[in-house]
PDB file of C-alpha atoms in Angstrom:
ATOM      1  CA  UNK A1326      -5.018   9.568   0.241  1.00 43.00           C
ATOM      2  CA  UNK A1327      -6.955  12.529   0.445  1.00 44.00           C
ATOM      3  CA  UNK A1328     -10.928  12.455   0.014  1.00 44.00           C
ATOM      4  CA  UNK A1329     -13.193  14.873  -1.541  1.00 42.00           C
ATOM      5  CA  UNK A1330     -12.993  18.561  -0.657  1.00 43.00           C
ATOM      6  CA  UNK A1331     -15.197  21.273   0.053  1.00 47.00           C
ATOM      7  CA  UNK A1332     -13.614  24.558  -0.556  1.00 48.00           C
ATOM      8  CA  UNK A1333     -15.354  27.622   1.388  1.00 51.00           C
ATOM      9  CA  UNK A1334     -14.801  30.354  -0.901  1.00 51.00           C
ATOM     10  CA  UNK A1335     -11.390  31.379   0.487  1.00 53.00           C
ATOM     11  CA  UNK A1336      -9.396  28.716  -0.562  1.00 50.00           C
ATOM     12  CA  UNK A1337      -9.987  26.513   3.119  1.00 48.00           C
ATOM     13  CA  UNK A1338     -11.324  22.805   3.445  1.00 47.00           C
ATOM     14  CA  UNK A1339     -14.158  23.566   5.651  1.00 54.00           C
ATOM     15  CA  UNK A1340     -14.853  21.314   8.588  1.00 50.00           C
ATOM     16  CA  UNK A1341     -16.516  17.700   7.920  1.00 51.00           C
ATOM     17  CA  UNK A1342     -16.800  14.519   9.916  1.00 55.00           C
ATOM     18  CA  UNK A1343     -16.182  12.637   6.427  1.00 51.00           C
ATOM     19  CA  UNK A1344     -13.249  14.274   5.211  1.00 51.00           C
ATOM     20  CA  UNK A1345     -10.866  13.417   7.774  1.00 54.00           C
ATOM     21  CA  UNK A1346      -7.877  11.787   5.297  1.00 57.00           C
ATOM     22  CA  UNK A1347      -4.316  11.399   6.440  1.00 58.00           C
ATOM     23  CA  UNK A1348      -2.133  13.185   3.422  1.00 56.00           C
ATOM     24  CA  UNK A1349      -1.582  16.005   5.273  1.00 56.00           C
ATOM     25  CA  UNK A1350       0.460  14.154   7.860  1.00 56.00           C
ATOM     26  CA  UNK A1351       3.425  13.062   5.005  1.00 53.00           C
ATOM     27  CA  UNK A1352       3.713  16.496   4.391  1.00 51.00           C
ATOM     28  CA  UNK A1353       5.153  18.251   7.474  1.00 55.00           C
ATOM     29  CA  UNK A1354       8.581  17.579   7.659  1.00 51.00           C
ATOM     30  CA  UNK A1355       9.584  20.487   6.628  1.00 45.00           C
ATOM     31  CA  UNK A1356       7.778  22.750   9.370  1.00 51.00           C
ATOM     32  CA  UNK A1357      10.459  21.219  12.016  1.00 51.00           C
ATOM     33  CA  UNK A1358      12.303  24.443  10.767  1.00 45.00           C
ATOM     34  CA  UNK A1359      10.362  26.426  13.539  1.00 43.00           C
ATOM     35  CA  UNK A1360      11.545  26.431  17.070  1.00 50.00           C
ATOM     36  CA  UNK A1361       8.679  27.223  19.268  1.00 68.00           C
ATOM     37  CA  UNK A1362       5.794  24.751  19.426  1.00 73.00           C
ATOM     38  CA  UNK A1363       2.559  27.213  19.308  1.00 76.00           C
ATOM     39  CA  UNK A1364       4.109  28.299  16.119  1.00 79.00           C
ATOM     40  CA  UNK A1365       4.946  25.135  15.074  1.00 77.00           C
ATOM     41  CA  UNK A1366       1.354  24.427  15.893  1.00 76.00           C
ATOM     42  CA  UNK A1367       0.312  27.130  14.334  1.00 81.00           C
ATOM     43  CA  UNK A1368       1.944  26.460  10.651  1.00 80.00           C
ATOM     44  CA  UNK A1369       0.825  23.097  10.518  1.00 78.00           C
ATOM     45  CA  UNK A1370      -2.740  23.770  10.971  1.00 79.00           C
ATOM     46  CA  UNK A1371      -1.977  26.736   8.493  1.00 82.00           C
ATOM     47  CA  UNK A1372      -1.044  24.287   6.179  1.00 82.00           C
ATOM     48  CA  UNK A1373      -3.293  21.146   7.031  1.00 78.00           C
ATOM     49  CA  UNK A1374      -6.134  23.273   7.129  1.00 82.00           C
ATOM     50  CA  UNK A1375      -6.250  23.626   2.692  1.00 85.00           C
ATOM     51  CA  UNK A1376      -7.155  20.035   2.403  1.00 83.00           C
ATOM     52  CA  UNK A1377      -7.793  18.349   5.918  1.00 79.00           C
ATOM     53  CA  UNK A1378      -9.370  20.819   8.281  1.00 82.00           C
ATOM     54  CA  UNK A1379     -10.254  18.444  11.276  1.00 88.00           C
ATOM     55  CA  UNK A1380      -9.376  18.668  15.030  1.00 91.00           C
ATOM     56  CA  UNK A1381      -8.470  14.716  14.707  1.00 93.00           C
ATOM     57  CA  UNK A1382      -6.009  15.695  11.477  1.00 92.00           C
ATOM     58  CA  UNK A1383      -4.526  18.625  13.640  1.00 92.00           C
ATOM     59  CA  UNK A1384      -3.878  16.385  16.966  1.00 94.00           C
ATOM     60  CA  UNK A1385      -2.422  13.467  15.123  1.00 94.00           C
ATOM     61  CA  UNK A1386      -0.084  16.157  12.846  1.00 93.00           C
ATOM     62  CA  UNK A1387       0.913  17.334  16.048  1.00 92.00           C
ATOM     63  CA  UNK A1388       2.158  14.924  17.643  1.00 95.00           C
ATOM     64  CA  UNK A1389       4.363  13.455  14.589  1.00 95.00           C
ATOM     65  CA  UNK A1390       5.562  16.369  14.882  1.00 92.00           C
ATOM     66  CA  UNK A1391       6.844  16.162  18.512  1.00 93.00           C
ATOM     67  CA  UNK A1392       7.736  12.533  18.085  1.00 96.00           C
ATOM     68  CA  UNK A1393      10.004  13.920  15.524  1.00 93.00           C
ATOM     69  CA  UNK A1394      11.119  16.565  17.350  1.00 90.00           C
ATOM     70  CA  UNK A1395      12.077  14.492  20.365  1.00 92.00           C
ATOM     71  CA  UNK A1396      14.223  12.091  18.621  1.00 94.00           C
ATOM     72  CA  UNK A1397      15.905  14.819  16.880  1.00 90.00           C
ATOM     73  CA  UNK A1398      17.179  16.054  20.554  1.00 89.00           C
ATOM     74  CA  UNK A1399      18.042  12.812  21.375  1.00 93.00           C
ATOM     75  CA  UNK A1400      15.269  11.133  23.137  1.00 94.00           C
ATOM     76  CA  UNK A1401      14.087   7.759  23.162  1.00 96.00           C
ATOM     77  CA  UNK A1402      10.725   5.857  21.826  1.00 96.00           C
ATOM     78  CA  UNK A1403       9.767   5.083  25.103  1.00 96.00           C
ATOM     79  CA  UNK A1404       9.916   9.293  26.368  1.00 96.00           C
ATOM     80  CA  UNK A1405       7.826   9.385  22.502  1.00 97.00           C
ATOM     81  CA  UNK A1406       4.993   7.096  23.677  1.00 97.00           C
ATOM     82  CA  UNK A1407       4.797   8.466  27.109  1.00 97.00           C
ATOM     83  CA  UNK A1408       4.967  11.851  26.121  1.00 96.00           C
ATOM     84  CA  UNK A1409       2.751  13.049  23.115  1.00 96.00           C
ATOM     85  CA  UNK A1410       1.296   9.788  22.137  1.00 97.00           C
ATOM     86  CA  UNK A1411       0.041   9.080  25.469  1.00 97.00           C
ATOM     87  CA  UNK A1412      -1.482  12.894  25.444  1.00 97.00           C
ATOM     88  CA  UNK A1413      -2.893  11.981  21.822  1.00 97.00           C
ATOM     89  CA  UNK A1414      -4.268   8.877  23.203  1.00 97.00           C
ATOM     90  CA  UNK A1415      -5.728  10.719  25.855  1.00 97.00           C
ATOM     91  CA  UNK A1416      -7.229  13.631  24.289  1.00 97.00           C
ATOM     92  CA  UNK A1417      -8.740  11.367  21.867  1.00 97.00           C
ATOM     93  CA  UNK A1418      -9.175   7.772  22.489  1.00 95.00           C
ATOM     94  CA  UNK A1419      -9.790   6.760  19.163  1.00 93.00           C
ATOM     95  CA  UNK A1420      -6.640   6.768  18.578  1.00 94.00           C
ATOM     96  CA  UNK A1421      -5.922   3.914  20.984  1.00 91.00           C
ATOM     97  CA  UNK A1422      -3.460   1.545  19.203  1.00 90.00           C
ATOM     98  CA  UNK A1423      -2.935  -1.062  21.942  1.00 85.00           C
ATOM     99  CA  UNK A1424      -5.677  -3.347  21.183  1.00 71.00           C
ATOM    100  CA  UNK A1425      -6.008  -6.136  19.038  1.00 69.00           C
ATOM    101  CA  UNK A1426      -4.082  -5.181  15.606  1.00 63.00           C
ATOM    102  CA  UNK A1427      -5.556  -3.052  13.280  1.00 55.00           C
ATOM    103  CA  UNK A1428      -6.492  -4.358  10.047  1.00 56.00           C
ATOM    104  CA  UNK A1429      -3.740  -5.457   7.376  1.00 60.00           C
ATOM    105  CA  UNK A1430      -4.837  -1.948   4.703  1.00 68.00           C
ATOM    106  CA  UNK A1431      -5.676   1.155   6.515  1.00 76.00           C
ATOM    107  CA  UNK A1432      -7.636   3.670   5.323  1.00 83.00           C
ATOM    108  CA  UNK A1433      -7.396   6.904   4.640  1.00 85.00           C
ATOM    109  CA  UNK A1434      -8.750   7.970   7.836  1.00 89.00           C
ATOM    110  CA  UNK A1435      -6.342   9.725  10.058  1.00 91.00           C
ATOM    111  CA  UNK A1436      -6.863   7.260  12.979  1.00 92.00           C
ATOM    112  CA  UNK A1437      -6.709   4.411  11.203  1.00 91.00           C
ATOM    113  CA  UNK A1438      -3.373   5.514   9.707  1.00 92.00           C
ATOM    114  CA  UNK A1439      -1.941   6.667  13.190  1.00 94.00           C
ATOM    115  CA  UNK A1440      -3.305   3.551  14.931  1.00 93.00           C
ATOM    116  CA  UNK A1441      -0.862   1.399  12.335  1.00 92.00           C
ATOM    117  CA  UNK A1442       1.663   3.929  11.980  1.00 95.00           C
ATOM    118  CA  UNK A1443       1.792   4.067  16.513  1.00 95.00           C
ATOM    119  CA  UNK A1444       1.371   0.311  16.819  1.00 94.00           C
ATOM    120  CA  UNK A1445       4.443  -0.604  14.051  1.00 94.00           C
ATOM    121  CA  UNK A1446       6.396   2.265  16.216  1.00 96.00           C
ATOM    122  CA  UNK A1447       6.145   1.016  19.618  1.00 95.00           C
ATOM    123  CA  UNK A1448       6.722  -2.579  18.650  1.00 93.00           C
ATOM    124  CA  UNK A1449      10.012  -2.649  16.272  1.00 95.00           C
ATOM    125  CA  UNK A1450      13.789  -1.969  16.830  1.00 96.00           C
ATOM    126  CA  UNK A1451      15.206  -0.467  13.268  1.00 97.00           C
ATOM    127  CA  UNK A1452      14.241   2.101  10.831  1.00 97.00           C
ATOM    128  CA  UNK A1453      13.790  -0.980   8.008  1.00 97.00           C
ATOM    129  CA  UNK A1454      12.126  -3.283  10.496  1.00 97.00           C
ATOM    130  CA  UNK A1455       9.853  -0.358  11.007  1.00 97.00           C
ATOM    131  CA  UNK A1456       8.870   0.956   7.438  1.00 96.00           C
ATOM    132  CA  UNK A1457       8.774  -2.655   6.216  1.00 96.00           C
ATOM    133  CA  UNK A1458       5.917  -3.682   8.289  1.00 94.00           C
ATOM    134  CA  UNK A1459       4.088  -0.280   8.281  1.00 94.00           C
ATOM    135  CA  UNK A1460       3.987  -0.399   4.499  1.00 94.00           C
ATOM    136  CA  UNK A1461       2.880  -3.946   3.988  1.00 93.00           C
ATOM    137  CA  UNK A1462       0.212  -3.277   5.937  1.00 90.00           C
ATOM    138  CA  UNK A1463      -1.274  -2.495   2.741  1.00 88.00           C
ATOM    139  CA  UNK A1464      -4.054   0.719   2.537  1.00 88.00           C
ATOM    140  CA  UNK A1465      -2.515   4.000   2.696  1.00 89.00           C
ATOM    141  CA  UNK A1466       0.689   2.641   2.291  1.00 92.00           C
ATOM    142  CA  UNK A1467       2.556   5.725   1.142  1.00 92.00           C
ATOM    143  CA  UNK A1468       1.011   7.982   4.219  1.00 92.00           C
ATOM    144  CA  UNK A1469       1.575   5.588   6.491  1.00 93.00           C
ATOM    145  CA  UNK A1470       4.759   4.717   5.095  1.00 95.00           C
ATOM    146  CA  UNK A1471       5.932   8.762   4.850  1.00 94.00           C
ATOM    147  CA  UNK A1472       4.769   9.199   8.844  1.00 96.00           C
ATOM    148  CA  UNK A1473       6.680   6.416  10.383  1.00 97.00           C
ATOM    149  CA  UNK A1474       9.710   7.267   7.916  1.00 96.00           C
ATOM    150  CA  UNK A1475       9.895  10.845   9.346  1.00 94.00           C
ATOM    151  CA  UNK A1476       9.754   9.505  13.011  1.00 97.00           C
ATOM    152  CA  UNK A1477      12.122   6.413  12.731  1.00 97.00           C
ATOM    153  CA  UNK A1478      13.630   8.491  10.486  1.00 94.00           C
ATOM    154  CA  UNK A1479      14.523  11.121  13.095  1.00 94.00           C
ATOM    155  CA  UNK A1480      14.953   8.596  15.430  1.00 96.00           C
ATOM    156  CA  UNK A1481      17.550   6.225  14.231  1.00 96.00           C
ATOM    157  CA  UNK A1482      19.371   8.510  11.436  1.00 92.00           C
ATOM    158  CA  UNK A1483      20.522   9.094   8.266  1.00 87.00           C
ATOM    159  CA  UNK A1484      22.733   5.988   8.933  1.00 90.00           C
ATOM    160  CA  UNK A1485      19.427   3.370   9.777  1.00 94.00           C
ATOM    161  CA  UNK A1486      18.428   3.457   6.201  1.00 91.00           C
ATOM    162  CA  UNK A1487      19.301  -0.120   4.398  1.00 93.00           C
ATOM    163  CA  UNK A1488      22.492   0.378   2.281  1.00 91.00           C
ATOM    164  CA  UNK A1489      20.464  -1.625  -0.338  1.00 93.00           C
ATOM    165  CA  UNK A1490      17.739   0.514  -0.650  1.00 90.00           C
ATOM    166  CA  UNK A1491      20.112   3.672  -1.141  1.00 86.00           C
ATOM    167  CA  UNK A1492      21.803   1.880  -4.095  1.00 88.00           C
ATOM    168  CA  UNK A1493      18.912   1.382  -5.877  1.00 90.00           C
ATOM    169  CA  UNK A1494      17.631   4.894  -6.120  1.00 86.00           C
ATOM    170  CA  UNK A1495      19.234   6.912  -8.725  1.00 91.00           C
ATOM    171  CA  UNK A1496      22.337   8.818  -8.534  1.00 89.00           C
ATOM    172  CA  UNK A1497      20.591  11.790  -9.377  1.00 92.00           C
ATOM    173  CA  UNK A1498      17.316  10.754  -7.496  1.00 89.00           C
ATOM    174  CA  UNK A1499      19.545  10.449  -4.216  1.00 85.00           C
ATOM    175  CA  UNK A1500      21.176  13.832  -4.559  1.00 89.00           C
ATOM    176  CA  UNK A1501      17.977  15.850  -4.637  1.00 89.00           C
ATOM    177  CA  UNK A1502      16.696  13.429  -1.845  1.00 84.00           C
ATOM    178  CA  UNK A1503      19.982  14.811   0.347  1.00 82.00           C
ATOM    179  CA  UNK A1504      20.082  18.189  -1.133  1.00 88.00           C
ATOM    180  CA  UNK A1505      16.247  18.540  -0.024  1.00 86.00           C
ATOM    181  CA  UNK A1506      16.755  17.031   3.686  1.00 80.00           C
ATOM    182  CA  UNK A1507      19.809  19.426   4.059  1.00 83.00           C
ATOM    183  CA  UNK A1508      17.723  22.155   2.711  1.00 83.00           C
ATOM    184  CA  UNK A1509      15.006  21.699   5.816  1.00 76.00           C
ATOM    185  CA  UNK A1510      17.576  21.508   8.380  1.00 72.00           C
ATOM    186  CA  UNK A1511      19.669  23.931   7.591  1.00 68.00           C
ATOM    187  CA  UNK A1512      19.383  26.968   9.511  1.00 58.00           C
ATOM    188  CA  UNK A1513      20.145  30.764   7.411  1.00 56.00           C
TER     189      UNK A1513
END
């Protein structure tokens, strides 16, 4: 969830401490379209900045975006948590995630999501093992659970999903779902 909004006349969230919810991060999959990162950047604070215009929303966006990035060219978690999340980390130490576990139900606050979403990351071996844990941590469930689905996502394939959960979505369901994720990749 997102939390109240505060339009300033031109259709923009302005800027405020309080408003500083994680939505915008399930929603940027499809900007991985782009090729160079400043206008990656660029479109994603574009974007964000309607309902969650934050300098914490814009750093954690961007590096999901990245992580996603990386493991699309190949690279492993480890290069992903040295690389951008360590820059995250260090840019903004709130979003530390190596300390003693974060609370079972997240928020709605973008470091409280990332904190989970990071910690889950860095400490399980499969796409289910992954979203399993991340979304029973209760809270947010469906941000957290859409951010760690794009990264492990990326990361372990198409192939990493559970053949059980794919034959319980429906037949029609599951073509859009592929349709849509060819859609964003594909290249005109």
């Amino acid at each position: 969830g997102d939390q109240g909004r505060g339009d300033d006349g031109e259709g923009h969230l302005e800027h405020h401490e309080d408003r500083l919810g994680d939505g915008v991060g399930q929603r940027h999959g499809a900007l991985l379209q782009t090729v160079q990162q400043e206008a990656i950047h660029a479109a994603s604070r574009a974007q964000a900045h309607v309902t969650h215009n934050n300098p914490l929303s814009d750093a954690a966006t961007e590096c999901v975006i990245q992580m996603i990035q990386m493991a699309l060219m190949g690279m492993d978690k480890g290069s992903m948590i040295e690389g951008p999340v360590a820059q995250l980390v260090a840019r903004h130490p709130e979003f530390l995630f190596r300390r003693k576990r974060p609370g079972k139900n997240p928020s709605a606050y973008i470091v409280d999501t990332m904190r989970v979403v990071l910690e889950v990351f860095e400490k399980t071996d499969s796409f289910e093992t992954c979203l399993v844990e991340v979304v029973n941590r209760g809270g947010d469930a469906d941000t957290t659970g859409a951010i760690a689905g794009m990264i492990v996502g990326a990361l372990y394939g198409a192939g990493a999903i559970p053949d059980s959960w794919l034959r319980k979505l429906e037949g029609e369901t599951r073509d859009r779902c592929i349709q849509q994720a060819l859609n964003l990749v594909r290249r005109d």
